[in-house]
Amino acid sequence: MTLTEIAIKRPSLIIVIFTILVGSGWFALNNLNYELLPSFSQPVIVVTTPYPGASPSEVEQQVTKKMEDAFSDLEGLDEIKSKSLESASIVIVTFRHGAKLDVLMQEAQRRIERIKKDLPTEVKNSVMSKISPSDQPIMTLILNANIDDRVFRQKVEDELLPQFQQIKGLADIKLVGGERREIRINVNQDKLRFYNLSLLQVTQVLKNANLEFPTGKVKNPDEQVTVRLAGKLQTLQELKKLIIFTNPQNSSPIRLEDVAEVKDAIRDIESISRLNGKNGLSLIIRRQSDGNAVEVSKNVQKKLAQLEKHYASIGLAGKVVDD
């Protein structure tokens, strides 16, 4: 019996077959991942090493050159590029195609551990990453509200960001713009000399006064409680009244406000985010490597609409500027 005869004599069988095919295709389509770029990893490793307070020339001599020497004989090496910046060293190691990047990253990590003893003690742990198209941001939002910029950034960090981070498939959110609170202590050198004090004394007292640590345990037959000494400063007034030194001749205390100006200010602004001339806060969103970019985008926009309703009292408004 030919296919034509089957189609004529048993039309219901053909209908069933095509229904199964259409259903399978529809199911596959709905479960298909959408990718702007194919999933592949370039044979490139980026090693970032923080060196707080160091000048670019010092970073180059003390860190970057030693890193370059450590990586110079890695298997499959093609090229090494480096940047010595203020307070940071960046080394970019490129390998030939076909290199086993995961194995090479492990070997590079061993090389870093081996030269740690030769680096200055102030150098922080290196951060190693590999370049991948899936690590690129998939969308950018700009948020703004009818409240002070400094208060708004804190609210986004404390309340809004955790809600976005719960979205399935979302890996990371980077904040750009806004203002961050900072307590500034502007020490007056003339007053320090008048009271015969040094800047080191002031900084040491500040460091010791803002600590919290365990002091022991209280036990009974049923439970054990850890006792902590809560010494962190809570208010600006407490900071101003902090005793820096006590004059042994007349027992007169010298307080921080006597030698410095203490202000509740904002950090130096390093980035600005604006939409239509109005200051805002940008959220740059990255997805997980196995996450569906389209689903993450839809869920982020859905969450944004919910948050706009919930925070209508402060005039929260968001706009997708890149998707």
PDB file of C-alpha atoms in Angstrom:
ATOM      1  CA  MET A   1       0.000   0.000   0.000  1.00  0.00           C
ATOM      2  CA  THR A   2       1.460   3.315  -1.090  1.00  0.00           C
ATOM      3  CA  LEU A   3       1.501   6.535   0.909  1.00  0.00           C
ATOM      4  CA  THR A   4      -1.178   7.969  -1.389  1.00  0.00           C
ATOM      5  CA  GLU A   5      -3.504   4.999  -0.725  1.00  0.00           C
ATOM      6  CA  ILE A   6      -2.956   5.323   3.049  1.00  0.00           C
ATOM      7  CA  ALA A   7      -3.794   9.033   2.891  1.00  0.00           C
ATOM      8  CA  ILE A   8      -7.024   8.339   0.942  1.00  0.00           C
ATOM      9  CA  LYS A   9      -8.192   5.241   2.801  1.00  0.00           C
ATOM     10  CA  ARG A  10      -7.102   6.325   6.321  1.00  0.00           C
ATOM     11  CA  PRO A  11      -7.287  10.131   6.524  1.00  0.00           C
ATOM     12  CA  SER A  12      -7.589  10.047  10.304  1.00  0.00           C
ATOM     13  CA  LEU A  13      -4.104   8.475  10.562  1.00  0.00           C
ATOM     14  CA  ILE A  14      -2.601  11.341   8.521  1.00  0.00           C
ATOM     15  CA  ILE A  15      -4.379  13.874  10.721  1.00  0.00           C
ATOM     16  CA  VAL A  16      -2.966  12.203  13.850  1.00  0.00           C
ATOM     17  CA  ILE A  17       0.562  12.140  12.401  1.00  0.00           C
ATOM     18  CA  PHE A  18       0.480  15.826  11.426  1.00  0.00           C
ATOM     19  CA  THR A  19      -1.067  16.765  14.783  1.00  0.00           C
ATOM     20  CA  ILE A  20       1.832  15.033  16.549  1.00  0.00           C
ATOM     21  CA  LEU A  21       4.380  16.774  14.307  1.00  0.00           C
ATOM     22  CA  VAL A  22       2.815  20.211  14.799  1.00  0.00           C
ATOM     23  CA  GLY A  23       2.507  19.637  18.560  1.00  0.00           C
ATOM     24  CA  SER A  24       6.143  18.513  18.834  1.00  0.00           C
ATOM     25  CA  GLY A  25       7.290  21.545  16.837  1.00  0.00           C
ATOM     26  CA  TRP A  26       5.260  23.929  19.000  1.00  0.00           C
ATOM     27  CA  PHE A  27       6.650  22.343  22.179  1.00  0.00           C
ATOM     28  CA  ALA A  28      10.231  22.593  20.867  1.00  0.00           C
ATOM     29  CA  LEU A  29       9.726  26.222  19.818  1.00  0.00           C
ATOM     30  CA  ASN A  30       8.515  27.257  23.271  1.00  0.00           C
ATOM     31  CA  ASN A  31      11.533  25.615  24.912  1.00  0.00           C
ATOM     32  CA  LEU A  32      14.065  27.042  22.498  1.00  0.00           C
ATOM     33  CA  ASN A  33      16.716  29.386  23.900  1.00  0.00           C
ATOM     34  CA  TYR A  34      17.240  32.694  22.115  1.00  0.00           C
ATOM     35  CA  GLU A  35      20.891  33.630  21.644  1.00  0.00           C
ATOM     36  CA  LEU A  36      22.268  36.764  20.010  1.00  0.00           C
ATOM     37  CA  LEU A  37      25.687  35.095  19.692  1.00  0.00           C
ATOM     38  CA  PRO A  38      26.626  31.397  19.667  1.00  0.00           C
ATOM     39  CA  SER A  39      27.911  29.927  22.903  1.00  0.00           C
ATOM     40  CA  PHE A  40      31.708  29.907  22.765  1.00  0.00           C
ATOM     41  CA  SER A  41      34.629  30.986  24.914  1.00  0.00           C
ATOM     42  CA  GLN A  42      37.532  32.969  23.529  1.00  0.00           C
ATOM     43  CA  PRO A  43      40.936  31.688  24.711  1.00  0.00           C
ATOM     44  CA  VAL A  44      41.573  34.829  26.793  1.00  0.00           C
ATOM     45  CA  ILE A  45      42.189  35.168  30.561  1.00  0.00           C
ATOM     46  CA  VAL A  46      42.044  38.519  32.351  1.00  0.00           C
ATOM     47  CA  VAL A  47      43.863  38.760  35.710  1.00  0.00           C
ATOM     48  CA  THR A  48      43.077  41.842  37.832  1.00  0.00           C
ATOM     49  CA  THR A  49      45.209  42.477  40.921  1.00  0.00           C
ATOM     50  CA  PRO A  50      44.311  45.361  43.286  1.00  0.00           C
ATOM     51  CA  TYR A  51      47.192  47.266  44.920  1.00  0.00           C
ATOM     52  CA  PRO A  52      45.504  50.008  46.991  1.00  0.00           C
ATOM     53  CA  GLY A  53      47.257  53.374  47.082  1.00  0.00           C
ATOM     54  CA  ALA A  54      50.054  52.483  44.632  1.00  0.00           C
ATOM     55  CA  SER A  55      51.039  54.662  41.674  1.00  0.00           C
ATOM     56  CA  PRO A  56      50.996  53.193  38.110  1.00  0.00           C
ATOM     57  CA  SER A  57      54.820  52.958  37.997  1.00  0.00           C
ATOM     58  CA  GLU A  58      54.893  51.150  41.353  1.00  0.00           C
ATOM     59  CA  VAL A  59      52.143  48.790  40.204  1.00  0.00           C
ATOM     60  CA  GLU A  60      54.136  48.021  37.053  1.00  0.00           C
ATOM     61  CA  GLN A  61      57.392  47.277  38.892  1.00  0.00           C
ATOM     62  CA  GLN A  62      55.988  45.432  41.918  1.00  0.00           C
ATOM     63  CA  VAL A  63      53.076  43.489  40.384  1.00  0.00           C
ATOM     64  CA  THR A  64      52.569  43.606  36.615  1.00  0.00           C
ATOM     65  CA  LYS A  65      56.063  42.541  35.539  1.00  0.00           C
ATOM     66  CA  LYS A  66      56.082  39.662  38.023  1.00  0.00           C
ATOM     67  CA  MET A  67      52.700  38.499  36.712  1.00  0.00           C
ATOM     68  CA  GLU A  68      53.947  38.661  33.114  1.00  0.00           C
ATOM     69  CA  ASP A  69      57.035  36.607  34.004  1.00  0.00           C
ATOM     70  CA  ALA A  70      54.867  34.018  35.786  1.00  0.00           C
ATOM     71  CA  PHE A  71      52.605  33.556  32.723  1.00  0.00           C
ATOM     72  CA  SER A  72      55.326  33.779  30.054  1.00  0.00           C
ATOM     73  CA  ASP A  73      55.758  30.040  29.561  1.00  0.00           C
ATOM     74  CA  LEU A  74      52.154  28.847  29.800  1.00  0.00           C
ATOM     75  CA  GLU A  75      51.290  26.174  27.237  1.00  0.00           C
ATOM     76  CA  GLY A  76      49.636  27.521  24.072  1.00  0.00           C
ATOM     77  CA  LEU A  77      50.459  31.147  24.911  1.00  0.00           C
ATOM     78  CA  ASP A  78      49.943  33.577  22.033  1.00  0.00           C
ATOM     79  CA  GLU A  79      50.214  37.065  23.544  1.00  0.00           C
ATOM     80  CA  ILE A  80      50.374  38.929  26.865  1.00  0.00           C
ATOM     81  CA  LYS A  81      49.091  42.491  27.271  1.00  0.00           C
ATOM     82  CA  SER A  82      49.082  44.459  30.493  1.00  0.00           C
ATOM     83  CA  LYS A  83      47.853  47.728  31.977  1.00  0.00           C
ATOM     84  CA  SER A  84      49.315  49.251  35.126  1.00  0.00           C
ATOM     85  CA  LEU A  85      46.791  51.658  36.597  1.00  0.00           C
ATOM     86  CA  GLU A  86      46.611  53.520  39.864  1.00  0.00           C
ATOM     87  CA  SER A  87      45.880  50.901  42.562  1.00  0.00           C
ATOM     88  CA  ALA A  88      45.409  48.029  40.085  1.00  0.00           C
ATOM     89  CA  SER A  89      47.230  45.751  37.654  1.00  0.00           C
ATOM     90  CA  ILE A  90      45.439  44.162  34.679  1.00  0.00           C
ATOM     91  CA  VAL A  91      47.116  41.373  32.705  1.00  0.00           C
ATOM     92  CA  ILE A  92      45.387  39.994  29.579  1.00  0.00           C
ATOM     93  CA  VAL A  93      46.691  36.579  28.470  1.00  0.00           C
ATOM     94  CA  THR A  94      45.663  35.358  25.001  1.00  0.00           C
ATOM     95  CA  PHE A  95      46.100  31.708  23.962  1.00  0.00           C
ATOM     96  CA  ARG A  96      46.020  30.014  20.577  1.00  0.00           C
ATOM     97  CA  HIS A  97      42.708  28.566  19.409  1.00  0.00           C
ATOM     98  CA  GLY A  98      42.053  25.070  20.670  1.00  0.00           C
ATOM     99  CA  ALA A  99      43.643  25.710  24.066  1.00  0.00           C
ATOM    100  CA  LYS A 100      41.920  24.095  27.055  1.00  0.00           C
ATOM    101  CA  LEU A 101      40.989  27.260  28.908  1.00  0.00           C
ATOM    102  CA  ASP A 102      39.767  25.669  32.159  1.00  0.00           C
ATOM    103  CA  VAL A 103      43.025  23.733  32.564  1.00  0.00           C
ATOM    104  CA  LEU A 104      45.080  26.843  31.765  1.00  0.00           C
ATOM    105  CA  MET A 105      43.136  28.923  34.309  1.00  0.00           C
ATOM    106  CA  GLN A 106      44.001  26.380  37.002  1.00  0.00           C
ATOM    107  CA  GLU A 107      47.661  26.494  36.000  1.00  0.00           C
ATOM    108  CA  ALA A 108      47.620  30.319  35.966  1.00  0.00           C
ATOM    109  CA  GLN A 109      46.103  30.313  39.465  1.00  0.00           C
ATOM    110  CA  ARG A 110      48.941  28.050  40.674  1.00  0.00           C
ATOM    111  CA  ARG A 111      51.488  30.475  39.187  1.00  0.00           C
ATOM    112  CA  ILE A 112      49.849  33.379  41.039  1.00  0.00           C
ATOM    113  CA  GLU A 113      49.940  31.489  44.342  1.00  0.00           C
ATOM    114  CA  ARG A 114      53.624  30.715  43.730  1.00  0.00           C
ATOM    115  CA  ILE A 115      54.662  34.380  43.349  1.00  0.00           C
ATOM    116  CA  LYS A 116      52.465  35.747  46.166  1.00  0.00           C
ATOM    117  CA  LYS A 117      55.400  35.783  48.587  1.00  0.00           C
ATOM    118  CA  ASP A 118      57.292  38.095  46.195  1.00  0.00           C
ATOM    119  CA  LEU A 119      54.482  40.666  46.033  1.00  0.00           C
ATOM    120  CA  PRO A 120      54.036  43.564  48.498  1.00  0.00           C
ATOM    121  CA  THR A 121      51.917  42.695  51.525  1.00  0.00           C
ATOM    122  CA  GLU A 122      49.362  45.388  50.589  1.00  0.00           C
ATOM    123  CA  VAL A 123      48.473  43.599  47.342  1.00  0.00           C
ATOM    124  CA  LYS A 124      44.983  42.037  47.423  1.00  0.00           C
ATOM    125  CA  ASN A 125      44.013  38.650  45.974  1.00  0.00           C
ATOM    126  CA  SER A 126      43.923  38.516  42.181  1.00  0.00           C
ATOM    127  CA  VAL A 127      40.616  38.091  40.369  1.00  0.00           C
ATOM    128  CA  MET A 128      40.720  35.885  37.286  1.00  0.00           C
ATOM    129  CA  SER A 129      38.050  35.777  34.582  1.00  0.00           C
ATOM    130  CA  LYS A 130      37.643  34.495  31.037  1.00  0.00           C
ATOM    131  CA  ILE A 131      36.018  36.462  28.230  1.00  0.00           C
ATOM    132  CA  SER A 132      32.707  35.059  27.011  1.00  0.00           C
ATOM    133  CA  PRO A 133      29.873  36.611  24.940  1.00  0.00           C
ATOM    134  CA  SER A 134      27.369  35.272  27.481  1.00  0.00           C
ATOM    135  CA  ASP A 135      28.944  37.535  30.118  1.00  0.00           C
ATOM    136  CA  GLN A 136      27.856  40.674  28.255  1.00  0.00           C
ATOM    137  CA  PRO A 137      24.895  42.672  29.650  1.00  0.00           C
ATOM    138  CA  ILE A 138      21.529  41.757  28.135  1.00  0.00           C
ATOM    139  CA  MET A 139      19.628  44.882  29.189  1.00  0.00           C
ATOM    140  CA  THR A 140      19.913  48.231  30.947  1.00  0.00           C
ATOM    141  CA  LEU A 141      17.278  50.006  33.041  1.00  0.00           C
ATOM    142  CA  ILE A 142      17.266  53.561  34.358  1.00  0.00           C
ATOM    143  CA  LEU A 143      15.358  54.235  37.574  1.00  0.00           C
ATOM    144  CA  ASN A 144      14.523  57.568  39.167  1.00  0.00           C
ATOM    145  CA  ALA A 145      12.227  58.836  41.920  1.00  0.00           C
ATOM    146  CA  ASN A 146      11.043  62.033  43.575  1.00  0.00           C
ATOM    147  CA  ILE A 147      13.406  61.736  46.547  1.00  0.00           C
ATOM    148  CA  ASP A 148      16.964  62.791  47.346  1.00  0.00           C
ATOM    149  CA  ASP A 149      19.539  61.034  45.106  1.00  0.00           C
ATOM    150  CA  ARG A 150      21.535  59.740  48.081  1.00  0.00           C
ATOM    151  CA  VAL A 151      18.437  58.325  49.795  1.00  0.00           C
ATOM    152  CA  PHE A 152      17.239  56.817  46.508  1.00  0.00           C
ATOM    153  CA  ARG A 153      20.499  54.929  45.862  1.00  0.00           C
ATOM    154  CA  GLN A 154      20.425  53.465  49.375  1.00  0.00           C
ATOM    155  CA  LYS A 155      16.796  52.380  48.900  1.00  0.00           C
ATOM    156  CA  VAL A 156      17.651  50.718  45.578  1.00  0.00           C
ATOM    157  CA  GLU A 157      20.577  48.829  47.136  1.00  0.00           C
ATOM    158  CA  ASP A 158      18.640  47.745  50.237  1.00  0.00           C
ATOM    159  CA  GLU A 159      15.140  47.078  48.864  1.00  0.00           C
ATOM    160  CA  LEU A 160      14.834  47.029  45.076  1.00  0.00           C
ATOM    161  CA  LEU A 161      18.027  45.230  44.081  1.00  0.00           C
ATOM    162  CA  PRO A 162      17.331  42.067  46.166  1.00  0.00           C
ATOM    163  CA  GLN A 163      13.929  41.756  44.462  1.00  0.00           C
ATOM    164  CA  PHE A 164      15.457  41.908  40.991  1.00  0.00           C
ATOM    165  CA  GLN A 165      18.155  39.409  42.007  1.00  0.00           C
ATOM    166  CA  GLN A 166      15.487  36.785  42.775  1.00  0.00           C
ATOM    167  CA  ILE A 167      14.585  36.547  39.080  1.00  0.00           C
ATOM    168  CA  LYS A 168      15.412  33.133  37.633  1.00  0.00           C
ATOM    169  CA  GLY A 169      18.361  33.173  35.223  1.00  0.00           C
ATOM    170  CA  LEU A 170      19.659  36.575  36.340  1.00  0.00           C
ATOM    171  CA  ALA A 171      23.332  36.514  37.322  1.00  0.00           C
ATOM    172  CA  ASP A 172      24.446  40.011  38.219  1.00  0.00           C
ATOM    173  CA  ILE A 173      23.288  43.639  38.392  1.00  0.00           C
ATOM    174  CA  LYS A 174      25.735  46.544  38.279  1.00  0.00           C
ATOM    175  CA  LEU A 175      24.658  49.971  39.520  1.00  0.00           C
ATOM    176  CA  VAL A 176      25.849  53.092  37.688  1.00  0.00           C
ATOM    177  CA  GLY A 177      25.231  56.657  38.818  1.00  0.00           C
ATOM    178  CA  GLY A 178      23.535  58.032  41.895  1.00  0.00           C
ATOM    179  CA  GLU A 179      25.048  59.412  45.079  1.00  0.00           C
ATOM    180  CA  ARG A 180      26.463  57.411  47.997  1.00  0.00           C
ATOM    181  CA  ARG A 181      26.692  58.604  51.581  1.00  0.00           C
ATOM    182  CA  GLU A 182      30.103  59.266  53.092  1.00  0.00           C
ATOM    183  CA  ILE A 183      31.166  60.685  56.448  1.00  0.00           C
ATOM    184  CA  ARG A 184      34.005  63.132  55.803  1.00  0.00           C
ATOM    185  CA  ILE A 185      36.514  64.141  58.467  1.00  0.00           C
ATOM    186  CA  ASN A 186      38.550  67.168  57.390  1.00  0.00           C
ATOM    187  CA  VAL A 187      41.412  67.434  59.885  1.00  0.00           C
ATOM    188  CA  ASN A 188      42.809  70.906  60.606  1.00  0.00           C
ATOM    189  CA  GLN A 189      46.621  70.737  60.686  1.00  0.00           C
ATOM    190  CA  ASP A 190      46.939  73.970  62.652  1.00  0.00           C
ATOM    191  CA  LYS A 191      44.697  72.633  65.416  1.00  0.00           C
ATOM    192  CA  LEU A 192      46.656  69.372  65.504  1.00  0.00           C
ATOM    193  CA  ARG A 193      49.875  71.311  66.052  1.00  0.00           C
ATOM    194  CA  PHE A 194      48.184  73.473  68.693  1.00  0.00           C
ATOM    195  CA  TYR A 195      47.180  70.390  70.691  1.00  0.00           C
ATOM    196  CA  ASN A 196      50.499  68.655  69.892  1.00  0.00           C
ATOM    197  CA  LEU A 197      48.788  65.733  68.165  1.00  0.00           C
ATOM    198  CA  SER A 198      49.568  63.798  64.982  1.00  0.00           C
ATOM    199  CA  LEU A 199      47.288  62.612  62.185  1.00  0.00           C
ATOM    200  CA  LEU A 200      48.278  59.022  63.000  1.00  0.00           C
ATOM    201  CA  GLN A 201      46.877  59.420  66.537  1.00  0.00           C
ATOM    202  CA  VAL A 202      43.546  60.620  65.151  1.00  0.00           C
ATOM    203  CA  THR A 203      43.240  57.777  62.625  1.00  0.00           C
ATOM    204  CA  GLN A 204      44.223  55.167  65.221  1.00  0.00           C
ATOM    205  CA  VAL A 205      41.595  56.395  67.698  1.00  0.00           C
ATOM    206  CA  LEU A 206      38.942  56.366  64.948  1.00  0.00           C
ATOM    207  CA  LYS A 207      39.893  52.827  63.965  1.00  0.00           C
ATOM    208  CA  ASN A 208      39.800  51.543  67.551  1.00  0.00           C
ATOM    209  CA  ALA A 209      36.561  53.347  68.407  1.00  0.00           C
ATOM    210  CA  ASN A 210      34.548  51.814  65.571  1.00  0.00           C
ATOM    211  CA  LEU A 211      34.914  48.108  66.372  1.00  0.00           C
ATOM    212  CA  GLU A 212      32.589  45.305  67.366  1.00  0.00           C
ATOM    213  CA  PHE A 213      33.980  41.998  68.618  1.00  0.00           C
ATOM    214  CA  PRO A 214      33.131  39.034  70.900  1.00  0.00           C
ATOM    215  CA  THR A 215      34.276  39.323  74.509  1.00  0.00           C
ATOM    216  CA  GLY A 216      33.285  35.939  75.891  1.00  0.00           C
ATOM    217  CA  LYS A 217      30.418  33.576  76.594  1.00  0.00           C
ATOM    218  CA  VAL A 218      27.732  33.254  79.248  1.00  0.00           C
ATOM    219  CA  LYS A 219      26.736  29.667  79.981  1.00  0.00           C
ATOM    220  CA  ASN A 220      24.033  27.974  82.019  1.00  0.00           C
ATOM    221  CA  PRO A 221      22.850  24.352  82.034  1.00  0.00           C
ATOM    222  CA  ASP A 222      20.376  24.989  79.189  1.00  0.00           C
ATOM    223  CA  GLU A 223      22.053  27.432  76.823  1.00  0.00           C
ATOM    224  CA  GLN A 224      25.149  29.347  75.833  1.00  0.00           C
ATOM    225  CA  VAL A 225      25.147  33.007  74.776  1.00  0.00           C
ATOM    226  CA  THR A 226      27.978  34.890  73.077  1.00  0.00           C
ATOM    227  CA  VAL A 227      28.624  38.343  74.528  1.00  0.00           C
ATOM    228  CA  ARG A 228      29.727  41.012  72.053  1.00  0.00           C
ATOM    229  CA  LEU A 229      31.146  44.453  72.688  1.00  0.00           C
ATOM    230  CA  ALA A 230      29.150  46.776  70.428  1.00  0.00           C
ATOM    231  CA  GLY A 231      31.489  49.703  69.868  1.00  0.00           C
ATOM    232  CA  LYS A 232      30.424  50.915  66.433  1.00  0.00           C
ATOM    233  CA  LEU A 233      29.531  54.589  66.184  1.00  0.00           C
ATOM    234  CA  GLN A 234      25.841  55.088  65.436  1.00  0.00           C
ATOM    235  CA  THR A 235      25.385  58.836  64.924  1.00  0.00           C
ATOM    236  CA  LEU A 236      27.304  61.811  63.589  1.00  0.00           C
ATOM    237  CA  GLN A 237      27.139  63.435  67.021  1.00  0.00           C
ATOM    238  CA  GLU A 238      28.859  60.411  68.636  1.00  0.00           C
ATOM    239  CA  LEU A 239      31.657  60.753  66.086  1.00  0.00           C
ATOM    240  CA  LYS A 240      32.074  64.463  66.769  1.00  0.00           C
ATOM    241  CA  LYS A 241      32.241  63.888  70.549  1.00  0.00           C
ATOM    242  CA  LEU A 242      34.804  61.073  70.234  1.00  0.00           C
ATOM    243  CA  ILE A 243      37.723  61.724  72.614  1.00  0.00           C
ATOM    244  CA  ILE A 244      41.026  61.787  70.743  1.00  0.00           C
ATOM    245  CA  PHE A 245      43.301  62.625  73.670  1.00  0.00           C
ATOM    246  CA  THR A 246      43.027  63.575  77.337  1.00  0.00           C
ATOM    247  CA  ASN A 247      45.373  66.256  78.660  1.00  0.00           C
ATOM    248  CA  PRO A 248      47.186  64.675  81.661  1.00  0.00           C
ATOM    249  CA  GLN A 249      47.742  68.082  83.321  1.00  0.00           C
ATOM    250  CA  ASN A 250      44.113  69.168  83.645  1.00  0.00           C
ATOM    251  CA  SER A 251      42.259  66.008  82.492  1.00  0.00           C
ATOM    252  CA  SER A 252      40.638  68.054  79.738  1.00  0.00           C
ATOM    253  CA  PRO A 253      39.434  65.856  76.847  1.00  0.00           C
ATOM    254  CA  ILE A 254      40.242  66.805  73.265  1.00  0.00           C
ATOM    255  CA  ARG A 255      37.432  65.675  71.001  1.00  0.00           C
ATOM    256  CA  LEU A 256      37.375  65.022  67.279  1.00  0.00           C
ATOM    257  CA  GLU A 257      35.302  68.152  66.623  1.00  0.00           C
ATOM    258  CA  ASP A 258      38.079  70.199  68.274  1.00  0.00           C
ATOM    259  CA  VAL A 259      40.611  69.263  65.588  1.00  0.00           C
ATOM    260  CA  ALA A 260      38.472  68.421  62.547  1.00  0.00           C
ATOM    261  CA  GLU A 261      35.329  69.270  60.635  1.00  0.00           C
ATOM    262  CA  VAL A 262      32.956  66.282  60.528  1.00  0.00           C
ATOM    263  CA  LYS A 263      30.373  66.313  57.740  1.00  0.00           C
ATOM    264  CA  ASP A 264      27.669  63.984  56.495  1.00  0.00           C
ATOM    265  CA  ALA A 265      28.481  64.233  52.778  1.00  0.00           C
ATOM    266  CA  ILE A 266      28.510  62.152  49.586  1.00  0.00           C
ATOM    267  CA  ARG A 267      31.324  60.222  47.948  1.00  0.00           C
ATOM    268  CA  ASP A 268      33.150  61.683  44.998  1.00  0.00           C
ATOM    269  CA  ILE A 269      30.948  61.043  41.971  1.00  0.00           C
ATOM    270  CA  GLU A 270      32.621  58.641  39.515  1.00  0.00           C
ATOM    271  CA  SER A 271      29.677  57.968  37.190  1.00  0.00           C
ATOM    272  CA  ILE A 272      26.516  59.809  36.167  1.00  0.00           C
ATOM    273  CA  SER A 273      23.341  58.294  34.768  1.00  0.00           C
ATOM    274  CA  ARG A 274      20.719  60.556  33.191  1.00  0.00           C
ATOM    275  CA  LEU A 275      17.557  60.040  31.173  1.00  0.00           C
ATOM    276  CA  ASN A 276      16.070  63.036  29.336  1.00  0.00           C
ATOM    277  CA  GLY A 277      18.120  65.400  31.480  1.00  0.00           C
ATOM    278  CA  LYS A 278      16.967  63.898  34.805  1.00  0.00           C
ATOM    279  CA  ASN A 279      19.393  62.155  37.162  1.00  0.00           C
ATOM    280  CA  GLY A 280      18.744  58.481  37.700  1.00  0.00           C
ATOM    281  CA  LEU A 281      20.340  55.167  38.548  1.00  0.00           C
ATOM    282  CA  SER A 282      21.242  52.634  35.840  1.00  0.00           C
ATOM    283  CA  LEU A 283      20.898  48.888  36.397  1.00  0.00           C
ATOM    284  CA  ILE A 284      23.124  46.917  33.998  1.00  0.00           C
ATOM    285  CA  ILE A 285      21.835  43.338  33.983  1.00  0.00           C
ATOM    286  CA  ARG A 286      23.715  40.148  33.094  1.00  0.00           C
ATOM    287  CA  ARG A 287      22.185  36.697  32.815  1.00  0.00           C
ATOM    288  CA  GLN A 288      23.515  33.310  33.839  1.00  0.00           C
ATOM    289  CA  SER A 289      25.324  31.359  31.123  1.00  0.00           C
ATOM    290  CA  ASP A 290      22.446  28.860  30.866  1.00  0.00           C
ATOM    291  CA  GLY A 291      19.689  31.445  31.336  1.00  0.00           C
ATOM    292  CA  ASN A 292      17.173  32.342  28.621  1.00  0.00           C
ATOM    293  CA  ALA A 293      17.824  35.987  27.748  1.00  0.00           C
ATOM    294  CA  VAL A 294      14.267  36.580  26.525  1.00  0.00           C
ATOM    295  CA  GLU A 295      12.695  35.121  29.672  1.00  0.00           C
ATOM    296  CA  VAL A 296      15.015  37.142  31.911  1.00  0.00           C
ATOM    297  CA  SER A 297      14.117  40.315  30.010  1.00  0.00           C
ATOM    298  CA  LYS A 298      10.371  39.639  30.273  1.00  0.00           C
ATOM    299  CA  ASN A 299      10.608  38.875  33.992  1.00  0.00           C
ATOM    300  CA  VAL A 300      12.700  41.993  34.686  1.00  0.00           C
ATOM    301  CA  GLN A 301      10.104  44.194  32.961  1.00  0.00           C
ATOM    302  CA  LYS A 302       7.305  42.440  34.835  1.00  0.00           C
ATOM    303  CA  LYS A 303       9.105  42.993  38.160  1.00  0.00           C
ATOM    304  CA  LEU A 304       9.725  46.646  37.232  1.00  0.00           C
ATOM    305  CA  ALA A 305       5.997  47.213  36.671  1.00  0.00           C
ATOM    306  CA  GLN A 306       5.227  45.653  40.087  1.00  0.00           C
ATOM    307  CA  LEU A 307       7.818  47.825  41.842  1.00  0.00           C
ATOM    308  CA  GLU A 308       6.521  50.997  40.180  1.00  0.00           C
ATOM    309  CA  LYS A 309       3.086  50.298  41.671  1.00  0.00           C
ATOM    310  CA  HIS A 310       4.485  49.371  45.086  1.00  0.00           C
ATOM    311  CA  TYR A 311       6.718  52.470  45.322  1.00  0.00           C
ATOM    312  CA  ALA A 312       4.277  54.907  43.734  1.00  0.00           C
ATOM    313  CA  SER A 313       4.467  57.018  46.910  1.00  0.00           C
ATOM    314  CA  ILE A 314       8.041  58.091  46.046  1.00  0.00           C
ATOM    315  CA  GLY A 315       7.326  58.403  42.330  1.00  0.00           C
ATOM    316  CA  LEU A 316       9.456  55.435  41.257  1.00  0.00           C
ATOM    317  CA  ALA A 317       9.718  55.260  37.475  1.00  0.00           C
ATOM    318  CA  GLY A 318      11.819  52.971  35.300  1.00  0.00           C
ATOM    319  CA  LYS A 319      12.622  52.757  31.616  1.00  0.00           C
ATOM    320  CA  VAL A 320      14.341  50.061  29.561  1.00  0.00           C
ATOM    321  CA  VAL A 321      16.988  51.896  27.524  1.00  0.00           C
ATOM    322  CA  ASP A 322      18.758  48.830  26.111  1.00  0.00           C
ATOM    323  CA  ASP A 323      17.406  45.310  25.660  1.00  0.00           C
TER     324      ASP A 323
END
